[in-house]
Coordinates of N, CA and C and ligand atoms in Angstrom, one line a residue:
M1 N 13.9 18.4 -27.4 CA 13.4 18.8 -26.1 C 14.5 19.1 -25.4
R2 N 14.9 19.8 -24.7 CA 16.1 20.5 -23.6 C 15.6 20.1 -22.5
L3 N 16.0 19.0 -21.6 CA 15.3 19.6 -19.9 C 16.2 20.2 -18.7
A4 N 15.8 20.3 -17.6 CA 16.6 21.0 -16.9 C 16.1 20.0 -15.8
I5 N 17.0 19.4 -15.1 CA 16.6 18.0 -14.4 C 17.1 18.0 -12.5
I6 N 16.3 18.7 -11.5 CA 16.7 19.0 -10.4 C 16.3 18.0 -9.4
S7 N 17.5 18.0 -8.2 CA 16.4 17.0 -7.0 C 17.1 17.9 -5.6
D8 N 16.2 16.8 -4.8 CA 16.7 17.2 -3.4 C 17.4 18.6 -3.0
I9 N 16.3 19.3 -2.9 CA 16.5 21.1 -2.9 C 16.7 21.1 -1.4
H10 N 15.7 20.4 -0.4 CA 15.7 20.7 0.7 C 16.3 21.7 1.5
A11 N 14.4 22.7 0.7 CA 13.9 23.9 1.8 C 15.2 24.7 1.7
N12 N 15.9 24.1 1.0 CA 17.3 25.4 0.5 C 17.0 26.4 -0.4
L13 N 16.5 27.9 -0.4 CA 15.6 28.7 -0.9 C 16.6 28.9 -1.9
D14 N 17.7 29.4 -1.4 CA 18.8 30.3 -2.0 C 19.6 29.3 -3.0
A15 N 19.8 28.4 -2.6 CA 20.2 27.1 -3.8 C 19.7 27.2 -5.1
L16 N 17.8 26.8 -4.4 CA 17.3 26.8 -5.9 C 17.3 28.0 -6.5
R17 N 17.1 29.2 -5.8 CA 17.0 30.3 -6.9 C 18.4 30.3 -7.9
A18 N 19.9 30.1 -7.3 CA 20.9 30.1 -8.0 C 20.6 29.0 -8.9
V19 N 19.8 28.3 -9.3 CA 20.1 27.0 -9.7 C 18.8 27.4 -11.1
L20 N 18.0 28.0 -10.9 CA 16.7 28.3 -11.7 C 17.1 30.0 -12.8
A21 N 18.2 30.6 -11.8 CA 18.8 31.4 -12.7 C 19.8 31.0 -13.7
E22 N 20.3 30.1 -13.5 CA 20.6 29.5 -14.7 C 20.1 28.7 -15.4
I23 N 19.0 28.2 -14.9 CA 18.5 27.2 -16.0 C 17.7 28.5 -16.6
D24 N 17.1 29.6 -16.8 CA 16.6 30.3 -17.3 C 17.7 31.1 -18.4
R25 N 18.8 31.4 -17.5 CA 20.0 31.9 -18.5 C 20.2 30.6 -19.4
R26 N 20.3 29.9 -19.5 CA 20.7 28.9 -20.8 C 19.2 29.2 -21.7
G27 N 18.0 28.9 -21.0 CA 16.6 28.6 -21.5 C 16.4 26.8 -22.1
V28 N 15.3 26.2 -21.6 CA 15.1 24.9 -21.5 C 13.9 25.2 -21.9
D29 N 13.0 23.8 -22.2 CA 11.7 23.8 -22.6 C 10.8 23.2 -21.7
A30 N 11.9 22.5 -20.6 CA 10.9 21.8 -19.8 C 12.0 21.8 -18.2
I31 N 10.9 21.7 -17.2 CA 12.2 21.2 -16.1 C 11.3 20.1 -15.4
Y32 N 12.3 19.4 -14.6 CA 11.8 17.9 -13.7 C 12.8 18.2 -12.1
C33 N 11.4 17.6 -11.5 CA 11.7 17.6 -10.2 C 12.0 16.8 -9.8
L34 N 12.9 15.7 -9.1 CA 12.8 14.3 -8.5 C 13.0 14.2 -7.1
G35 N 12.6 15.2 -6.3 CA 11.7 14.7 -4.7 C 12.5 15.6 -4.2
D36 N 12.5 15.2 -3.0 CA 13.1 15.7 -1.5 C 12.8 17.6 -1.6
I37 N 12.1 18.3 -2.0 CA 11.8 19.4 -2.2 C 12.0 20.4 -0.6
V38 N 11.5 19.7 0.5 CA 11.8 19.9 2.1 C 12.2 18.8 2.7
G39 N 12.3 19.0 4.1 CA 13.4 18.4 4.5 C 14.9 19.2 5.1
Y40 N 15.5 19.2 5.9 CA 17.0 19.9 6.4 C 16.7 21.5 6.4
G41 N 15.9 21.6 5.5 CA 16.7 23.7 4.9 C 15.7 24.6 5.9
A42 N 15.7 25.5 5.4 CA 14.9 26.8 6.4 C 13.9 26.9 5.6
E43 N 13.8 26.9 4.2 CA 12.3 27.9 3.9 C 11.8 26.6 3.2
P44 N 10.9 25.6 3.6 CA 10.2 24.8 2.7 C 8.9 25.4 2.1
G45 N 8.0 26.2 2.5 CA 7.3 26.1 1.7 C 7.3 27.3 0.5
A46 N 8.2 27.9 0.6 CA 8.7 28.6 -0.6 C 9.3 27.9 -1.9
C47 N 10.1 26.9 -1.3 CA 10.8 26.0 -2.1 C 9.1 25.2 -3.0
V48 N 8.3 24.5 -2.0 CA 7.0 24.0 -2.3 C 6.6 24.8 -3.7
D49 N 6.5 26.4 -3.5 CA 5.6 26.7 -4.0 C 6.5 27.1 -5.4
L50 N 7.6 27.5 -5.4 CA 8.6 27.5 -6.5 C 9.0 26.2 -7.6
V51 N 9.1 25.1 -6.9 CA 8.9 24.2 -7.5 C 7.6 24.2 -8.3
R52 N 6.5 23.9 -7.8 CA 4.9 23.5 -7.9 C 5.0 24.6 -9.5
E53 N 5.5 25.7 -9.5 CA 5.4 26.7 -9.9 C 5.8 26.7 -11.5
R54 N 7.4 26.2 -11.1 CA 8.1 26.4 -12.4 C 8.4 24.8 -13.3
C55 N 8.2 23.5 -12.5 CA 8.1 22.4 -12.7 C 7.3 21.7 -13.5
A56 N 7.5 21.2 -14.4 CA 6.2 20.1 -15.7 C 6.2 19.1 -15.1
G57 N 7.1 18.6 -14.0 CA 6.7 17.2 -13.5 C 7.5 17.0 -12.1
V58 N 7.2 16.2 -11.3 CA 8.0 16.1 -10.2 C 7.1 15.2 -9.3
V59 N 8.3 14.5 -8.9 CA 8.0 12.8 -7.8 C 8.2 13.1 -6.5
L60 N 8.0 12.2 -5.9 CA 7.9 12.4 -4.4 C 8.8 11.9 -3.9
G61 N 9.7 12.7 -2.4 CA 10.6 12.0 -2.1 C 10.4 11.6 -0.9
N62 N 11.6 10.5 -0.2 CA 11.2 10.4 1.1 C 10.9 11.6 2.1
H63 N 11.7 12.6 2.0 CA 11.3 13.4 3.0 C 10.2 14.5 2.9
D64 N 9.8 14.7 1.6 CA 8.5 15.1 1.1 C 7.6 14.3 1.9
E65 N 7.4 12.8 1.7 CA 6.3 12.1 2.3 C 6.6 12.2 4.0
A66 N 7.2 12.4 4.6 CA 7.6 12.3 5.8 C 6.7 13.9 6.5
V67 N 7.2 14.9 5.7 CA 6.6 15.8 6.0 C 4.8 16.3 5.6
A68 N 4.6 15.2 4.4 CA 3.3 15.5 4.5 C 2.4 14.3 5.1
K69 N 2.8 13.3 5.2 CA 2.3 12.5 6.3 C 2.5 12.1 7.3
Y70 N 3.4 12.7 7.7 CA 4.5 12.2 8.7 C 4.8 10.7 8.8
R71 N 5.3 10.2 7.3 CA 5.4 8.7 7.3 C 6.8 8.2 7.2
G72 N 7.7 7.1 7.8 CA 8.7 6.8 7.9 C 9.9 7.6 8.3
L73 N 9.5 8.5 9.8 CA 10.4 9.0 10.1 C 11.8 8.7 10.9
R74 N 10.9 7.5 11.0 CA 11.9 6.3 11.7 C 13.1 6.2 11.2
N75 N 13.3 6.5 10.3 CA 14.3 6.0 9.2 C 15.6 6.8 8.8
L76 N 15.0 8.4 9.2 CA 15.9 9.3 8.9 C 16.8 9.9 10.5
P77 N 17.5 10.2 10.2 CA 18.6 10.7 10.9 C 17.9 11.9 12.2
R78 N 18.4 11.8 13.6 CA 17.7 12.5 14.2 C 17.1 13.9 14.1
D79 N 18.5 14.9 13.3 CA 18.1 15.6 13.2 C 17.5 16.6 12.1
A80 N 17.5 15.4 10.8 CA 16.0 15.4 10.3 C 14.8 15.4 10.6
Q81 N 14.8 14.2 11.3 CA 13.5 14.2 12.1 C 12.8 15.8 12.6
K82 N 13.7 16.4 13.4 CA 13.1 17.5 13.9 C 12.9 18.3 12.6
A83 N 13.7 18.6 11.3 CA 13.3 19.3 10.3 C 11.7 19.1 9.9
V84 N 11.4 17.6 9.7 CA 10.3 17.4 9.3 C 9.2 17.6 10.2
C85 N 9.1 17.6 11.1 CA 8.2 17.8 11.9 C 8.1 19.4 11.8
L86 N 9.3 20.1 12.3 CA 8.8 21.6 11.9 C 8.3 21.8 10.5
H87 N 8.8 21.3 9.2 CA 8.3 21.6 7.9 C 6.7 21.6 8.2
H88 N 6.3 19.9 9.1 CA 5.1 20.1 9.0 C 4.3 21.2 9.1
E89 N 4.8 21.7 10.3 CA 3.8 23.0 10.8 C 4.5 24.1 10.2
M90 N 5.1 24.4 9.3 CA 5.5 24.8 8.5 C 4.4 25.6 7.4
L91 N 4.3 24.3 7.1 CA 3.2 24.2 5.3 C 2.5 24.4 5.8
S92 N 1.3 25.0 4.6 CA -0.2 25.2 4.3 C -0.7 23.6 4.4
G93 N -2.1 23.1 4.6 CA -2.7 22.3 4.6 C -2.5 22.0 3.0
E94 N -2.9 23.0 1.5 CA -2.8 23.1 0.7 C -1.2 22.1 -0.2
Q95 N -0.5 23.1 0.8 CA 1.4 22.0 0.3 C 1.3 21.1 0.8
R96 N 1.0 20.7 1.9 CA 1.0 19.3 2.2 C 0.7 18.2 1.4
R97 N -1.2 18.9 0.7 CA -1.9 18.1 0.1 C -1.4 18.0 -1.3
Y98 N -0.7 18.9 -1.8 CA 0.3 18.8 -3.2 C 1.6 17.7 -2.8
L99 N 2.4 18.1 -1.7 CA 3.7 16.7 -1.9 C 2.9 15.3 -1.9
S100 N 1.6 15.2 -0.9 CA 1.3 14.3 -0.9 C 0.4 13.5 -1.9
S101 N 0.2 14.7 -2.7 CA -0.3 13.6 -4.5 C 0.9 13.2 -5.4
L102 N 2.1 13.7 -5.1 CA 3.8 13.3 -5.7 C 3.3 11.6 -6.7
P103 N 3.2 11.9 -7.2 CA 3.9 10.3 -8.1 C 4.8 9.9 -7.4
L104 N 5.2 8.6 -7.6 CA 6.6 8.3 -7.2 C 7.7 7.9 -8.1
K105 N 6.8 7.5 -9.4 CA 8.0 7.7 -10.5 C 6.9 8.4 -11.7
L106 N 7.7 9.1 -13.2 CA 6.9 9.3 -14.0 C 7.9 9.3 -14.9
A107 N 7.3 9.2 -16.4 CA 7.9 8.5 -17.5 C 7.8 10.3 -18.4
A108 N 8.9 11.3 -18.9 CA 8.2 11.9 -20.0 C 9.7 12.1 -20.8
H109 N 9.2 12.5 -22.1 CA 10.0 12.5 -23.2 C 11.3 11.5 -23.5
G110 N 10.7 10.1 -23.0 CA 12.0 9.0 -23.4 C 12.5 8.9 -22.1
C111 N 12.5 9.7 -21.5 CA 13.1 9.4 -19.3 C 12.3 8.9 -18.2
T112 N 12.9 7.8 -17.9 CA 12.3 7.7 -16.6 C 12.2 8.5 -15.5
M113 N 11.9 9.2 -14.5 CA 12.0 9.7 -13.1 C 11.4 9.3 -12.2
V114 N 12.5 9.1 -11.2 CA 12.4 8.7 -9.5 C 13.4 9.2 -8.6
H115 N 12.8 9.4 -7.4 CA 13.4 10.3 -6.5 C 14.5 9.0 -6.2
A116 N 14.0 7.5 -5.3 CA 15.4 6.8 -4.7 C 15.9 5.8 -6.5
S117 N 15.2 4.8 -6.9 CA 15.3 3.9 -7.4 C 14.1 3.5 -8.2
P118 N 14.7 2.8 -9.6 CA 13.1 2.7 -10.5 C 12.8 1.4 -9.7
D119 N 13.3 0.3 -9.2 CA 13.0 -0.7 -8.7 C 11.9 -0.9 -7.8
R120 N 11.8 -0.4 -6.6 CA 10.7 0.0 -6.1 C 11.0 0.8 -5.5
P121 N 10.4 2.0 -6.4 CA 10.5 3.5 -5.8 C 9.9 3.8 -3.9
H122 N 9.2 3.3 -3.6 CA 8.8 3.2 -2.3 C 9.4 3.0 -1.0
A123 N 10.5 2.0 -1.8 CA 11.6 1.1 -0.6 C 12.8 2.5 -0.3
W124 N 13.2 3.6 -0.8 CA 13.7 4.6 -0.4 C 15.2 3.8 -0.4
R125 N 15.2 3.1 -1.9 CA 17.0 1.9 -1.9 C 18.1 3.3 -2.1
R126 N 19.3 2.6 -1.3 CA 20.2 3.3 -2.1 C 21.7 2.1 -2.5
L127 N 21.9 3.2 -3.3 CA 22.3 2.5 -5.0 C 23.9 2.2 -4.9
H128 N 24.5 1.9 -3.7 CA 25.7 2.1 -3.6 C 26.5 0.7 -4.1
R129 N 25.5 -0.5 -4.1 CA 26.0 -1.4 -4.8 C 26.3 -2.0 -5.9
P130 N 27.5 -2.6 -6.9 CA 27.3 -2.4 -8.3 C 26.0 -3.3 -8.6
E131 N 26.1 -4.4 -8.0 CA 24.9 -5.3 -8.5 C 23.6 -4.7 -8.5
V132 N 23.3 -4.0 -6.9 CA 22.1 -3.5 -7.4 C 21.6 -2.2 -8.3
L133 N 23.0 -1.5 -8.4 CA 22.5 -0.7 -9.9 C 22.2 -1.6 -10.9
G134 N 23.1 -2.8 -11.2 CA 22.7 -3.2 -12.6 C 21.6 -3.4 -12.8
E135 N 20.6 -4.3 -11.6 CA 19.4 -4.3 -11.3 C 18.8 -4.0 -11.8
Q136 N 18.8 -2.4 -11.9 CA 17.9 -0.8 -12.0 C 17.5 -1.1 -13.4
F137 N 18.3 -1.5 -14.2 CA 18.2 -1.2 -15.8 C 17.2 -2.6 -16.2
Y138 N 16.5 -3.2 -15.3 CA 15.6 -4.3 -15.6 C 14.2 -3.6 -15.1
H139 N 14.3 -2.3 -14.3 CA 13.2 -1.6 -14.2 C 12.9 -0.6 -14.4
F140 N 13.2 0.2 -15.8 CA 12.6 0.8 -16.1 C 12.6 0.5 -18.2
N141 N 12.1 1.3 -18.8 CA 12.2 0.7 -20.2 C 12.6 1.7 -21.0
T142 N 12.9 2.7 -20.5 CA 13.4 4.2 -21.3 C 14.7 3.9 -21.4
E143 N 15.4 5.1 -22.2 CA 16.5 4.6 -22.4 C 17.5 5.3 -21.1
V144 N 16.9 6.6 -20.5 CA 17.4 6.9 -19.5 C 16.5 7.4 -18.3
C145 N 17.6 7.0 -16.9 CA 16.5 6.8 -15.8 C 17.1 8.0 -14.6
F146 N 16.9 8.9 -14.5 CA 16.9 9.8 -14.0 C 17.3 9.6 -12.3
V147 N 17.3 9.7 -11.3 CA 17.9 9.2 -9.9 C 18.0 10.6 -9.2
G148 N 17.7 10.5 -8.1 CA 18.6 11.5 -6.8 C 18.6 10.9 -5.5
H149 N 18.2 11.1 -4.4 CA 18.4 10.8 -3.4 C 19.8 10.3 -2.4
S150 N 21.0 10.3 -3.0 CA 22.1 9.9 -2.4 C 22.7 11.5 -2.6
H151 N 22.6 12.3 -3.3 CA 23.1 13.4 -3.1 C 24.6 13.9 -3.7
I152 N 25.0 12.6 -4.6 CA 26.0 12.5 -4.6 C 25.8 12.3 -6.8
P153 N 26.0 13.1 -7.5 CA 26.0 13.0 -8.8 C 27.1 11.9 -9.4
D154 N 26.3 11.5 -10.1 CA 27.2 10.0 -11.4 C 26.2 9.8 -12.3
V155 N 27.0 9.0 -13.2 CA 26.5 8.6 -14.8 C 26.9 7.2 -14.4
V156 N 25.9 6.1 -15.1 CA 25.6 4.7 -14.9 C 25.4 3.9 -16.4
T157 N 26.3 3.4 -17.3 CA 25.9 2.6 -18.1 C 25.7 1.2 -18.3
D158 N 24.6 0.8 -18.8 CA 24.3 -0.8 -19.3 C 25.9 -1.5 -20.1
S159 N 26.2 -0.8 -20.3 CA 27.2 -0.9 -21.1 C 28.7 -0.6 -21.3
P160 N 29.7 -1.6 -21.4 CA 30.9 -1.4 -20.7 C 31.6 -0.3 -22.0
N161 N 33.1 0.5 -21.7 CA 33.3 1.3 -22.1 C 32.7 2.1 -23.1
V162 N 31.4 2.8 -22.4 CA 30.9 3.6 -22.9 C 31.0 5.0 -21.6
L163 N 31.8 5.7 -22.3 CA 32.6 6.9 -21.4 C 31.6 8.4 -20.9
R164 N 30.8 8.4 -21.9 CA 29.8 9.5 -22.2 C 28.6 9.2 -22.3
V165 N 27.5 10.5 -21.7 CA 25.9 10.2 -22.2 C 25.8 10.1 -23.8
R166 N 25.8 9.2 -24.6 CA 25.3 9.4 -25.9 C 24.6 8.2 -26.3
P167 N 23.5 8.4 -27.9 CA 22.2 7.9 -28.0 C 23.0 6.2 -28.5
G168 N 22.3 5.7 -28.0 CA 22.4 4.0 -28.6 C 22.4 3.0 -27.5
H169 N 22.9 4.0 -25.7 CA 22.9 3.0 -25.0 C 21.9 3.6 -23.8
R170 N 22.0 3.3 -22.9 CA 20.8 2.8 -21.6 C 22.0 3.6 -20.1
F171 N 21.2 4.3 -19.4 CA 21.9 5.2 -18.8 C 21.2 5.7 -17.4
L172 N 21.4 5.1 -16.4 CA 21.0 5.5 -15.1 C 21.9 6.7 -14.5
I173 N 21.3 8.0 -14.2 CA 21.8 9.0 -14.0 C 21.4 9.9 -12.1
N174 N 22.4 10.0 -11.7 CA 21.7 10.6 -10.7 C 22.6 12.4 -10.9
V175 N 21.4 13.2 -10.5 CA 21.6 14.5 -11.1 C 22.2 15.5 -9.6
G176 N 22.4 14.4 -8.5 CA 23.1 15.1 -7.1 C 22.2 16.1 -6.7
S177 N 22.7 17.0 -5.8 CA 21.2 18.0 -5.1 C 21.9 19.0 -4.9
V178 N 20.4 20.0 -5.3 CA 20.1 21.7 -5.4 C 20.8 22.0 -3.8
G179 N 20.2 21.6 -3.1 CA 20.0 22.0 -1.8 C 21.2 21.5 -0.6
Q180 N 21.4 20.5 -0.9 CA 22.4 19.6 0.0 C 23.9 18.1 -0.3
P181 N 24.3 19.2 -1.3 CA 25.5 18.3 -2.1 C 26.1 17.7 -1.0
R182 N 26.5 16.2 -1.5 CA 27.0 15.2 -0.4 C 28.5 14.9 -0.9
D183 N 29.0 15.3 -1.8 CA 30.2 14.7 -2.7 C 31.6 15.5 -2.5
G184 N 31.4 16.4 -1.3 CA 32.4 17.3 -1.2 C 32.5 18.4 -1.4
D185 N 31.9 18.4 -2.8 CA 31.7 20.1 -3.5 C 30.6 21.0 -2.8
P186 N 30.5 21.7 -2.3 CA 29.3 22.6 -2.1 C 28.5 23.5 -2.9
R187 N 28.7 23.4 -3.8 CA 28.2 23.9 -5.0 C 26.8 23.5 -5.2
A188 N 25.9 23.7 -5.6 CA 24.3 23.4 -5.9 C 24.2 22.6 -7.8
C189 N 24.0 21.6 -7.5 CA 23.7 20.8 -8.9 C 22.6 21.1 -9.7
V190 N 22.7 21.1 -11.1 CA 21.3 21.1 -11.5 C 21.9 20.4 -12.9
A191 N 21.3 19.6 -13.7 CA 21.7 18.6 -14.6 C 20.7 19.1 -15.8
F192 N 21.9 19.0 -17.2 CA 21.0 19.3 -18.3 C 21.2 18.6 -19.7
F193 N 19.9 18.1 -19.8 CA 20.0 16.9 -21.3 C 18.9 16.8 -22.2
D194 N 19.2 17.0 -23.5 CA 19.0 17.1 -24.4 C 18.6 15.4 -25.2
T195 N 16.9 15.8 -25.2 CA 16.8 14.0 -25.4 C 16.8 13.8 -26.6
D196 N 17.2 15.0 -28.0 CA 17.4 14.4 -29.1 C 18.8 14.1 -29.4
T197 N 19.4 14.6 -29.0 CA 21.3 14.6 -28.8 C 21.8 13.9 -27.9
F198 N 21.1 13.4 -26.8 CA 21.6 13.2 -25.9 C 22.8 13.6 -24.8
D199 N 22.8 15.0 -25.5 CA 24.0 15.8 -24.7 C 23.6 15.5 -23.2
Y200 N 24.6 15.3 -22.6 CA 24.3 15.5 -20.9 C 25.6 16.2 -20.0
E201 N 25.0 17.3 -19.6 CA 25.8 18.5 -18.7 C 25.4 18.1 -16.8
A202 N 26.7 18.1 -16.4 CA 25.9 18.2 -14.5 C 26.5 19.6 -14.7
V203 N 25.7 20.6 -13.8 CA 26.8 21.8 -13.6 C 26.8 22.1 -12.1
R204 N 27.6 22.5 -11.7 CA 27.8 23.2 -10.3 C 27.7 24.8 -10.6
L205 N 27.4 25.5 -9.1 CA 26.9 26.5 -9.2 C 26.6 27.3 -7.5
P206 N 27.3 28.4 -8.1 CA 27.9 28.1 -6.7 C 26.5 29.4 -6.1
Y207 N 26.1 29.6 -4.6 CA 25.3 30.2 -4.0 C 25.5 30.4 -2.5
D208 N 24.8 31.5 -1.9 CA 24.8 32.2 -0.9 C 25.0 31.1 0.6
I209 N 25.7 30.4 0.4 CA 25.6 29.4 1.5 C 25.5 30.4 3.0
E210 N 26.4 31.1 3.1 CA 26.4 31.7 4.3 C 24.8 32.4 5.0
E211 N 24.4 33.0 3.7 CA 22.5 33.1 4.1 C 21.8 32.2 4.4
A212 N 21.9 30.5 3.1 CA 21.2 29.2 3.7 C 21.6 28.8 5.5
A213 N 22.4 29.0 5.7 CA 23.2 28.5 6.8 C 22.8 29.4 8.1
R214 N 22.8 30.9 7.4 CA 22.3 31.5 9.2 C 20.7 31.5 9.2
K215 N 20.0 30.9 8.0 CA 18.7 30.8 8.0 C 18.2 29.4 8.9
I216 N 18.7 28.3 8.8 CA 18.8 26.8 9.4 C 18.9 27.1 10.7
R217 N 20.2 28.4 11.3 CA 20.6 28.2 12.1 C 19.7 29.0 13.2
A218 N 19.1 30.1 12.8 CA 17.8 31.3 13.2 C 16.2 30.2 13.5
L219 N 16.5 29.2 12.7 CA 15.3 28.0 12.9 C 15.4 27.6 14.1
G220 N 16.3 27.8 14.7 CA 16.9 26.2 15.7 C 16.8 25.0 15.6
L221 N 17.4 25.1 14.5 CA 17.7 23.6 13.7 C 18.6 23.0 14.3
S222 N 19.2 22.2 13.8 CA 20.8 21.3 14.1 C 21.9 22.6 13.4
A223 N 23.2 22.9 14.4 CA 24.1 23.7 13.8 C 24.5 22.7 12.6
A224 N 24.4 21.5 12.6 CA 25.2 20.5 12.4 C 24.7 20.5 10.5
L225 N 23.4 20.8 10.0 CA 23.0 21.0 9.2 C 23.6 22.2 8.7
A226 N 24.2 23.0 9.4 CA 24.2 24.5 8.2 C 25.9 24.0 8.3
A227 N 26.3 23.5 9.0 CA 27.7 23.7 8.7 C 28.1 22.5 7.4
R228 N 27.2 21.6 7.3 CA 27.5 20.8 6.2 C 26.9 21.1 5.2
L229 N 26.4 22.1 4.8 CA 26.2 23.0 3.9 C 27.8 23.3 3.3
F230 N 28.6 24.0 4.1 CA 29.7 24.5 3.6 C 30.7 22.9 3.4
A231 N 30.6 22.1 4.1 CA 31.7 21.0 3.5 C 31.3 20.5 2.3
G232 N 29.7 20.4 1.9 CA 29.1 19.8 0.6 C 28.9 18.0 1.5
T233 N 28.5 17.9 2.5 CA 28.6 16.5 2.8 C 27.2 16.1 3.8
Ligands
ZN1 ZN1 17.5 14.2 -0.1

C-alpha cells in the first residue's frame, strides 16, 4: 500500500494544490491528512473541501478544533487567533461540523496517525525534548506513527544506529507542513510511505508563495503571516 501523508495545510490552497499534483503524478493508493487544515491562511473552505474529497482519513488538529468550536484559542498566538475567528465566519456550518467530527487519532495500514502526539493527542504537545519523544513509543502499537503539529519534518526511531526507515524497527515520523513550513525551507512538505517495503520519502515542492501571501494580505490578516511563508518559519 503506497500512502501519501500531508499535514498542517493551514488554509494554503496554493500549497495544497501543488502537493496534490505531485501525489497524482506519482500515484498512491490513499492519502491521509494529520490535521490543521485551517488556521493562518486565506482559503480555509476550499482546503476543507479538497481534503475531505481526496483523503481516506483525516485527524483533528488544534487549529481545526479552534475554528470549528472556538476552543483552545488562548493557547494560540494573537495573529493565529484572528485567523481562527475569521475562518469560523468563512466556513459553512457543514464544514465546521465536518471538522468537529474528526477523530484525534486513527490507525490504518499498520500506521498510527495523530496531529501532535500519540500519548495525549488532545493536549497538543510539542515534542522537542528527547525524553518526551522517547516516551511516545509506549503510546502507539503500530510500527510507524505519523505526526505533524511542529511543522518541522523529522524521523525518530526507538533503536540506535538505524539511519533510515526500514522494516524491523519502529518510527515516529513528523511529515512537516504543507502550508506553513518552519524549518527554514519555504517549500511545501509531503511524505510518501510504502507500507510493504517501508520506503519513506519526504519531498519538498515549490509553489506560488507570492500568490498565497497576497491572498493573506488581501483578507486583512497579519502581514507577518504572509511574510513567514517566504522565510519558511
Ligand atoms: Zn499547524
